[in-house]
GROMACS .gro file of C-alpha atoms in nm:
model
  379
    1UNK     CA    1  -5.868   6.153  -6.705
    2UNK     CA    2  -5.885   5.854  -6.965
    3UNK     CA    3  -5.549   5.733  -7.128
    4UNK     CA    4  -5.518   5.798  -7.456
    5UNK     CA    5  -5.267   5.788  -7.740
    6UNK     CA    6  -5.046   6.125  -7.845
    7UNK     CA    7  -5.246   6.220  -8.124
    8UNK     CA    8  -5.566   6.247  -7.905
    9UNK     CA    9  -5.444   6.419  -7.645
   10UNK     CA   10  -5.291   6.686  -7.893
   11UNK     CA   11  -5.680   6.694  -8.087
   12UNK     CA   12  -5.857   6.748  -7.692
   13UNK     CA   13  -5.656   7.056  -7.562
   14UNK     CA   14  -5.640   7.174  -7.937
   15UNK     CA   15  -6.035   7.181  -7.920
   16UNK     CA   16  -5.991   7.421  -7.665
   17UNK     CA   17  -5.854   7.703  -7.898
   18UNK     CA   18  -6.077   7.575  -8.135
   19UNK     CA   19  -6.336   7.774  -8.339
   20UNK     CA   20  -6.643   7.683  -8.285
   21UNK     CA   21  -6.763   7.437  -8.485
   22UNK     CA   22  -6.500   7.279  -8.294
   23UNK     CA   23  -6.319   7.111  -8.632
   24UNK     CA   24  -6.063   7.406  -8.751
   25UNK     CA   25  -5.804   7.657  -8.531
   26UNK     CA   26  -5.633   7.968  -8.598
   27UNK     CA   27  -5.278   8.018  -8.608
   28UNK     CA   28  -5.306   8.253  -8.389
   29UNK     CA   29  -5.472   8.079  -8.138
   30UNK     CA   30  -5.243   7.770  -8.205
   31UNK     CA   31  -4.943   8.010  -8.042
   32UNK     CA   32  -5.099   8.104  -7.749
   33UNK     CA   33  -5.214   7.741  -7.659
   34UNK     CA   34  -4.835   7.662  -7.715
   35UNK     CA   35  -4.764   8.010  -7.481
   36UNK     CA   36  -4.944   7.867  -7.244
   37UNK     CA   37  -4.805   7.566  -7.253
   38UNK     CA   38  -4.414   7.691  -7.209
   39UNK     CA   39  -4.545   7.913  -6.926
   40UNK     CA   40  -4.655   7.653  -6.708
   41UNK     CA   41  -4.323   7.491  -6.759
   42UNK     CA   42  -4.085   7.804  -6.682
   43UNK     CA   43  -4.336   7.946  -6.437
   44UNK     CA   44  -4.262   7.671  -6.172
   45UNK     CA   45  -3.916   7.596  -6.187
   46UNK     CA   46  -3.819   7.517  -5.855
   47UNK     CA   47  -3.627   7.831  -5.778
   48UNK     CA   48  -3.855   8.067  -5.889
   49UNK     CA   49  -4.066   8.168  -6.250
   50UNK     CA   50  -3.791   8.141  -6.513
   51UNK     CA   51  -3.898   8.390  -6.807
   52UNK     CA   52  -3.711   8.498  -7.195
   53UNK     CA   53  -3.726   8.767  -7.409
   54UNK     CA   54  -3.761   8.552  -7.687
   55UNK     CA   55  -4.067   8.333  -7.613
   56UNK     CA   56  -4.293   8.455  -7.866
   57UNK     CA   57  -4.078   8.516  -8.148
   58UNK     CA   58  -3.906   8.137  -8.056
   59UNK     CA   59  -4.300   7.964  -8.038
   60UNK     CA   60  -4.363   8.226  -8.378
   61UNK     CA   61  -4.130   7.956  -8.575
   62UNK     CA   62  -4.343   7.637  -8.496
   63UNK     CA   63  -4.659   7.816  -8.563
   64UNK     CA   64  -4.577   7.937  -8.912
   65UNK     CA   65  -4.410   7.560  -8.987
   66UNK     CA   66  -4.755   7.421  -8.898
   67UNK     CA   67  -4.931   7.686  -9.138
   68UNK     CA   68  -4.767   7.667  -9.399
   69UNK     CA   69  -4.834   8.078  -9.444
   70UNK     CA   70  -5.246   7.989  -9.370
   71UNK     CA   71  -5.430   8.142  -9.084
   72UNK     CA   72  -5.664   7.842  -9.021
   73UNK     CA   73  -5.593   7.510  -9.072
   74UNK     CA   74  -5.787   7.154  -9.018
   75UNK     CA   75  -5.795   7.073  -8.631
   76UNK     CA   76  -5.732   6.672  -8.668
   77UNK     CA   77  -5.372   6.773  -8.930
   78UNK     CA   78  -5.241   7.012  -8.681
   79UNK     CA   79  -5.274   6.759  -8.389
   80UNK     CA   80  -5.128   6.472  -8.604
   81UNK     CA   81  -4.868   6.742  -8.717
   82UNK     CA   82  -4.759   6.823  -8.356
   83UNK     CA   83  -4.752   6.469  -8.249
   84UNK     CA   84  -4.449   6.479  -8.583
   85UNK     CA   85  -4.309   6.730  -8.440
   86UNK     CA   86  -4.264   6.842  -8.135
   87UNK     CA   87  -4.450   6.520  -7.948
   88UNK     CA   88  -4.410   6.648  -7.630
   89UNK     CA   89  -4.543   7.027  -7.666
   90UNK     CA   90  -4.823   6.946  -7.437
   91UNK     CA   91  -4.751   6.716  -7.199
   92UNK     CA   92  -4.597   6.943  -6.874
   93UNK     CA   93  -4.971   7.103  -6.983
   94UNK     CA   94  -5.205   6.800  -6.923
   95UNK     CA   95  -5.002   6.667  -6.687
   96UNK     CA   96  -5.042   6.994  -6.473
   97UNK     CA   97  -5.461   6.981  -6.551
   98UNK     CA   98  -5.465   6.598  -6.479
   99UNK     CA   99  -5.242   6.679  -6.086
  100UNK     CA  100  -5.512   6.986  -6.040
  101UNK     CA  101  -5.792   6.730  -6.113
  102UNK     CA  102  -5.667   6.501  -5.891
  103UNK     CA  103  -5.567   6.707  -5.536
  104UNK     CA  104  -5.740   7.070  -5.591
  105UNK     CA  105  -6.048   6.893  -5.390
  106UNK     CA  106  -5.806   6.882  -5.070
  107UNK     CA  107  -5.787   7.243  -5.085
  108UNK     CA  108  -6.114   7.431  -5.192
  109UNK     CA  109  -6.219   7.558  -4.922
  110UNK     CA  110  -5.909   7.741  -4.814
  111UNK     CA  111  -5.781   8.121  -4.969
  112UNK     CA  112  -5.587   8.038  -5.319
  113UNK     CA  113  -5.345   8.267  -5.152
  114UNK     CA  114  -5.287   8.016  -4.858
  115UNK     CA  115  -5.329   7.697  -4.997
  116UNK     CA  116  -5.068   7.480  -5.058
  117UNK     CA  117  -5.107   7.392  -5.383
  118UNK     CA  118  -5.090   7.804  -5.506
  119UNK     CA  119  -4.919   7.827  -5.816
  120UNK     CA  120  -4.686   8.104  -5.698
  121UNK     CA  121  -4.586   7.831  -5.461
  122UNK     CA  122  -4.642   7.497  -5.618
  123UNK     CA  123  -4.238   7.348  -5.742
  124UNK     CA  124  -4.328   7.123  -6.013
  125UNK     CA  125  -3.948   7.051  -6.029
  126UNK     CA  126  -3.924   7.197  -6.423
  127UNK     CA  127  -3.536   7.201  -6.455
  128UNK     CA  128  -3.368   7.399  -6.699
  129UNK     CA  129  -2.992   7.437  -6.795
  130UNK     CA  130  -2.815   7.432  -6.464
  131UNK     CA  131  -2.529   7.665  -6.539
  132UNK     CA  132  -2.524   7.900  -6.856
  133UNK     CA  133  -2.143   7.971  -7.026
  134UNK     CA  134  -2.038   8.278  -7.022
  135UNK     CA  135  -1.840   8.450  -7.293
  136UNK     CA  136  -1.792   8.808  -7.170
  137UNK     CA  137  -1.568   8.925  -7.471
  138UNK     CA  138  -1.801   8.837  -7.708
  139UNK     CA  139  -2.208   8.941  -7.707
  140UNK     CA  140  -2.262   8.663  -8.013
  141UNK     CA  141  -2.124   8.391  -7.819
  142UNK     CA  142  -2.438   8.378  -7.564
  143UNK     CA  143  -2.671   8.065  -7.454
  144UNK     CA  144  -2.916   7.909  -7.691
  145UNK     CA  145  -3.241   8.117  -7.529
  146UNK     CA  146  -3.444   7.933  -7.239
  147UNK     CA  147  -3.750   7.892  -7.455
  148UNK     CA  148  -3.595   7.734  -7.781
  149UNK     CA  149  -3.435   7.501  -7.467
  150UNK     CA  150  -3.735   7.429  -7.404
  151UNK     CA  151  -3.890   7.385  -7.743
  152UNK     CA  152  -3.636   7.128  -7.865
  153UNK     CA  153  -3.666   6.962  -7.496
  154UNK     CA  154  -4.029   6.843  -7.589
  155UNK     CA  155  -3.946   6.798  -7.941
  156UNK     CA  156  -3.635   6.632  -7.976
  157UNK     CA  157  -3.599   6.214  -7.906
  158UNK     CA  158  -3.580   6.110  -7.520
  159UNK     CA  159  -3.190   6.039  -7.590
  160UNK     CA  160  -3.094   6.393  -7.616
  161UNK     CA  161  -3.310   6.562  -7.297
  162UNK     CA  162  -3.225   6.302  -7.048
  163UNK     CA  163  -3.231   6.443  -6.702
  164UNK     CA  164  -2.864   6.431  -6.463
  165UNK     CA  165  -2.860   6.223  -6.208
  166UNK     CA  166  -2.955   6.442  -6.003
  167UNK     CA  167  -3.262   6.541  -6.139
  168UNK     CA  168  -3.358   6.124  -6.185
  169UNK     CA  169  -3.614   6.003  -6.078
  170UNK     CA  170  -3.367   5.652  -5.934
  171UNK     CA  171  -3.126   5.937  -5.753
  172UNK     CA  172  -3.309   5.944  -5.439
  173UNK     CA  173  -3.419   5.716  -5.174
  174UNK     CA  174  -3.818   5.728  -5.226
  175UNK     CA  175  -4.142   5.878  -5.146
  176UNK     CA  176  -4.037   5.898  -4.810
  177UNK     CA  177  -3.743   6.146  -4.818
  178UNK     CA  178  -3.994   6.400  -5.069
  179UNK     CA  179  -4.198   6.654  -4.902
  180UNK     CA  180  -4.493   6.700  -5.117
  181UNK     CA  181  -4.358   6.967  -5.345
  182UNK     CA  182  -4.117   6.719  -5.454
  183UNK     CA  183  -4.371   6.480  -5.476
  184UNK     CA  184  -4.593   6.674  -5.794
  185UNK     CA  185  -4.260   6.704  -5.913
  186UNK     CA  186  -4.164   6.312  -5.963
  187UNK     CA  187  -4.538   6.329  -6.101
  188UNK     CA  188  -4.462   6.620  -6.382
  189UNK     CA  189  -4.156   6.480  -6.467
  190UNK     CA  190  -3.848   6.704  -6.625
  191UNK     CA  191  -3.986   6.923  -6.925
  192UNK     CA  192  -3.612   7.120  -6.978
  193UNK     CA  193  -3.280   6.922  -6.994
  194UNK     CA  194  -3.089   6.990  -6.680
  195UNK     CA  195  -2.762   6.846  -6.827
  196UNK     CA  196  -2.634   6.991  -7.185
  197UNK     CA  197  -2.245   7.094  -7.188
  198UNK     CA  198  -2.083   7.322  -7.400
  199UNK     CA  199  -1.900   7.181  -7.609
  200UNK     CA  200  -1.794   7.386  -7.860
  201UNK     CA  201  -1.906   7.719  -7.992
  202UNK     CA  202  -1.751   7.873  -8.274
  203UNK     CA  203  -1.777   8.219  -8.191
  204UNK     CA  204  -1.586   8.224  -7.882
  205UNK     CA  205  -1.340   7.874  -7.990
  206UNK     CA  206  -1.292   8.012  -8.368
  207UNK     CA  207  -1.463   7.868  -8.716
  208UNK     CA  208  -1.258   7.588  -8.885
  209UNK     CA  209  -1.289   7.177  -8.960
  210UNK     CA  210  -1.007   7.172  -8.725
  211UNK     CA  211  -1.176   7.363  -8.419
  212UNK     CA  212  -1.462   7.194  -8.435
  213UNK     CA  213  -1.295   6.859  -8.405
  214UNK     CA  214  -1.051   6.968  -8.127
  215UNK     CA  215  -1.339   7.079  -7.932
  216UNK     CA  216  -1.580   6.833  -7.993
  217UNK     CA  217  -1.437   6.437  -8.085
  218UNK     CA  218  -1.391   6.186  -7.795
  219UNK     CA  219  -1.672   6.296  -7.665
  220UNK     CA  220  -1.873   5.950  -7.577
  221UNK     CA  221  -2.223   6.114  -7.579
  222UNK     CA  222  -2.494   6.246  -7.811
  223UNK     CA  223  -2.441   6.583  -7.878
  224UNK     CA  224  -2.651   6.844  -8.015
  225UNK     CA  225  -2.519   7.049  -8.326
  226UNK     CA  226  -2.653   7.448  -8.380
  227UNK     CA  227  -2.531   7.558  -8.712
  228UNK     CA  228  -2.666   7.907  -8.851
  229UNK     CA  229  -2.617   8.136  -9.197
  230UNK     CA  230  -2.708   8.380  -9.342
  231UNK     CA  231  -3.062   8.529  -9.350
  232UNK     CA  232  -3.094   8.402  -9.029
  233UNK     CA  233  -3.151   8.036  -9.083
  234UNK     CA  234  -3.043   7.808  -8.849
  235UNK     CA  235  -3.025   7.403  -8.817
  236UNK     CA  236  -2.974   7.119  -8.510
  237UNK     CA  237  -2.829   6.841  -8.573
  238UNK     CA  238  -2.841   6.544  -8.355
  239UNK     CA  239  -2.646   6.288  -8.296
  240UNK     CA  240  -2.645   5.925  -8.086
  241UNK     CA  241  -2.302   5.843  -8.088
  242UNK     CA  242  -1.955   6.032  -8.001
  243UNK     CA  243  -1.856   6.215  -8.353
  244UNK     CA  244  -1.597   6.072  -8.580
  245UNK     CA  245  -1.402   6.065  -8.912
  246UNK     CA  246  -1.508   5.863  -9.168
  247UNK     CA  247  -1.593   5.762  -9.550
  248UNK     CA  248  -1.869   5.595  -9.413
  249UNK     CA  249  -2.251   5.712  -9.289
  250UNK     CA  250  -2.282   5.656  -8.944
  251UNK     CA  251  -2.562   5.666  -8.621
  252UNK     CA  252  -2.844   5.500  -8.343
  253UNK     CA  253  -3.262   5.535  -8.476
  254UNK     CA  254  -3.268   5.846  -8.268
  255UNK     CA  255  -2.994   6.087  -8.546
  256UNK     CA  256  -3.247   6.358  -8.616
  257UNK     CA  257  -3.225   6.703  -8.846
  258UNK     CA  258  -3.402   6.967  -8.759
  259UNK     CA  259  -3.439   7.340  -8.905
  260UNK     CA  260  -3.522   7.598  -8.594
  261UNK     CA  261  -3.522   7.894  -8.767
  262UNK     CA  262  -3.738   8.067  -8.957
  263UNK     CA  263  -3.927   7.763  -8.934
  264UNK     CA  264  -3.882   7.514  -8.641
  265UNK     CA  265  -4.002   7.124  -8.793
  266UNK     CA  266  -3.813   6.805  -8.809
  267UNK     CA  267  -3.693   6.723  -9.167
  268UNK     CA  268  -3.508   6.416  -9.106
  269UNK     CA  269  -3.478   6.149  -8.821
  270UNK     CA  270  -3.362   5.771  -8.847
  271UNK     CA  271  -2.974   5.550  -8.905
  272UNK     CA  272  -2.667   5.632  -9.057
  273UNK     CA  273  -2.774   5.984  -9.048
  274UNK     CA  274  -2.458   6.162  -8.982
  275UNK     CA  275  -2.071   6.189  -9.212
  276UNK     CA  276  -1.751   6.319  -9.103
  277UNK     CA  277  -1.498   6.325  -9.302
  278UNK     CA  278  -1.173   6.614  -9.299
  279UNK     CA  279  -0.913   6.402  -9.496
  280UNK     CA  280  -0.965   6.051  -9.662
  281UNK     CA  281  -0.884   6.108 -10.013
  282UNK     CA  282  -1.181   5.982 -10.271
  283UNK     CA  283  -1.475   6.072 -10.101
  284UNK     CA  284  -1.656   6.354 -10.050
  285UNK     CA  285  -1.519   6.580  -9.770
  286UNK     CA  286  -1.723   6.799  -9.508
  287UNK     CA  287  -2.005   6.746  -9.250
  288UNK     CA  288  -2.282   6.564  -9.402
  289UNK     CA  289  -2.650   6.461  -9.238
  290UNK     CA  290  -2.901   6.329  -9.440
  291UNK     CA  291  -3.072   5.918  -9.548
  292UNK     CA  292  -2.980   5.935  -9.878
  293UNK     CA  293  -2.605   5.988  -9.918
  294UNK     CA  294  -2.630   6.077 -10.271
  295UNK     CA  295  -2.835   6.385 -10.140
  296UNK     CA  296  -2.764   6.499  -9.817
  297UNK     CA  297  -2.985   6.701  -9.636
  298UNK     CA  298  -2.805   6.921  -9.489
  299UNK     CA  299  -2.384   6.973  -9.541
  300UNK     CA  300  -2.113   7.183  -9.460
  301UNK     CA  301  -1.817   7.200  -9.726
  302UNK     CA  302  -1.455   7.134  -9.587
  303UNK     CA  303  -1.337   7.451  -9.533
  304UNK     CA  304  -1.680   7.475  -9.286
  305UNK     CA  305  -1.738   7.860  -9.464
  306UNK     CA  306  -2.090   7.726  -9.670
  307UNK     CA  307  -2.391   7.533  -9.554
  308UNK     CA  308  -2.610   7.395  -9.757
  309UNK     CA  309  -2.921   7.277  -9.690
  310UNK     CA  310  -3.112   7.109  -9.970
  311UNK     CA  311  -2.934   7.262 -10.259
  312UNK     CA  312  -2.981   7.583 -10.118
  313UNK     CA  313  -2.623   7.740 -10.012
  314UNK     CA  314  -2.564   7.980  -9.747
  315UNK     CA  315  -2.268   8.126  -9.605
  316UNK     CA  316  -2.186   7.977  -9.248
  317UNK     CA  317  -2.197   8.216  -9.011
  318UNK     CA  318  -2.150   7.986  -8.683
  319UNK     CA  319  -2.102   7.654  -8.524
  320UNK     CA  320  -2.248   7.552  -8.167
  321UNK     CA  321  -2.243   7.220  -8.070
  322UNK     CA  322  -2.393   7.071  -7.710
  323UNK     CA  323  -2.320   6.736  -7.548
  324UNK     CA  324  -2.572   6.565  -7.408
  325UNK     CA  325  -2.450   6.316  -7.235
  326UNK     CA  326  -2.379   6.267  -6.849
  327UNK     CA  327  -2.095   6.432  -6.667
  328UNK     CA  328  -1.832   6.120  -6.707
  329UNK     CA  329  -1.875   6.202  -7.051
  330UNK     CA  330  -1.753   6.543  -7.037
  331UNK     CA  331  -1.510   6.433  -6.808
  332UNK     CA  332  -1.347   6.165  -7.002
  333UNK     CA  333  -1.321   6.418  -7.324
  334UNK     CA  334  -1.140   6.631  -7.086
  335UNK     CA  335  -0.888   6.323  -6.966
  336UNK     CA  336  -0.864   6.213  -7.328
  337UNK     CA  337  -0.690   6.582  -7.386
  338UNK     CA  338  -0.470   6.600  -7.123
  339UNK     CA  339  -0.315   6.314  -7.220
  340UNK     CA  340  -0.306   6.427  -7.578
  341UNK     CA  341  -0.129   6.738  -7.472
  342UNK     CA  342   0.109   6.548  -7.210
  343UNK     CA  343   0.220   6.316  -7.507
  344UNK     CA  344   0.253   6.581  -7.788
  345UNK     CA  345   0.471   6.777  -7.490
  346UNK     CA  346   0.668   6.440  -7.500
  347UNK     CA  347   0.696   6.407  -7.825
  348UNK     CA  348   0.914   6.768  -7.831
  349UNK     CA  349   1.108   6.736  -7.575
  350UNK     CA  350   1.293   6.392  -7.758
  351UNK     CA  351   1.656   6.462  -7.797
  352UNK     CA  352   1.826   6.245  -8.060
  353UNK     CA  353   2.154   6.112  -8.052
  354UNK     CA  354   2.413   6.093  -8.328
  355UNK     CA  355   2.353   5.728  -8.388
  356UNK     CA  356   1.980   5.812  -8.344
  357UNK     CA  357   2.021   6.104  -8.614
  358UNK     CA  358   2.216   5.878  -8.911
  359UNK     CA  359   1.865   5.613  -8.903
  360UNK     CA  360   1.566   5.849  -8.853
  361UNK     CA  361   1.379   5.932  -9.146
  362UNK     CA  362   1.373   6.278  -9.148
  363UNK     CA  363   1.759   6.250  -9.268
  364UNK     CA  364   1.608   6.120  -9.555
  365UNK     CA  365   1.339   6.357  -9.621
  366UNK     CA  366   1.593   6.656  -9.575
  367UNK     CA  367   1.800   6.410  -9.859
  368UNK     CA  368   1.479   6.397 -10.082
  369UNK     CA  369   1.439   6.757 -10.016
  370UNK     CA  370   1.753   6.839 -10.170
  371UNK     CA  371   1.917   6.959  -9.910
  372UNK     CA  372   2.254   6.775  -9.849
  373UNK     CA  373   2.449   6.963  -9.569
  374UNK     CA  374   2.334   6.923  -9.167
  375UNK     CA  375   2.521   6.904  -8.883
  376UNK     CA  376   2.515   6.549  -8.843
  377UNK     CA  377   2.470   6.598  -8.451
  378UNK     CA  378   2.054   6.626  -8.571
  379UNK     CA  379   2.074   7.002  -8.480
   0.00000   0.00000   0.00000
């Protein structure tokens, strides 16, 4: 119940699953603890318990990355590793325990089935994606597994997981307007994001630099880009700002690169980590991410056919981008796209008069190309 640092709090819960000497912990026990924290989050979803068929598979990527092929680790080392790579892994579980320690005395004499704090009835306000995109014609273009969304939510900087306005504590009139379940939700906070919106999925929209730019540019908010290659490797790039083409590296402090499969861990994090250039000559082409411009940690070539991680190339299978900003960010992007379409249509419908054609640049281009005969009326 005392106030403690994140690392000490993590170490406290790890001790509950540690060996008898309380200084070491087995990989299987750590994975059980991670699954418990995940279960608490999904079991108390407001609309009823949720489950994910890939929970064990997803959380195994975290355990395997932490233990580096070992079966037993020092408890202090693991606590530090969790704090660095998944700082909020046990936060929801801790708040759940604190809540019960503070409130269970009210119903201790009541049968478990009838108590207002029964786990089956308690709403802990842990929202997940409000709506999952549906791609009926492509089985590969499915939404992210719920367990992966949760693991990202407890690992990424808070910039990417801030709840939408509907879930924000400041969006209601106050505690007076909430029932007991709503107050519990306020106390425990939101664990999974509810506002991520799909911007681009190469399995649905096509894989290529032009397709990527078409769907991602002008979204003025943070984004998560998932890159999947041969051998079931998957990476995630978190961008703090809207995507832009330039020969300079850009991005704020919370830019981040993670590997999510086959091992889940943070690779790099910091400012000026992002790079995108598809047309500026004299500079590297493609998408890059890394703190060292000379040796980027992760890169995609200009043709979007290959991803390279620490100088190891993999054939690129798919790219998926999710917007993590407000709903207004998505609406603004769609408005810009509509305006661009109208402008393009307007340009196509322009009719040239004979006088305009005489001095038109296209006439000189035709002459330079060797075409000496053409209609003087511009047709």
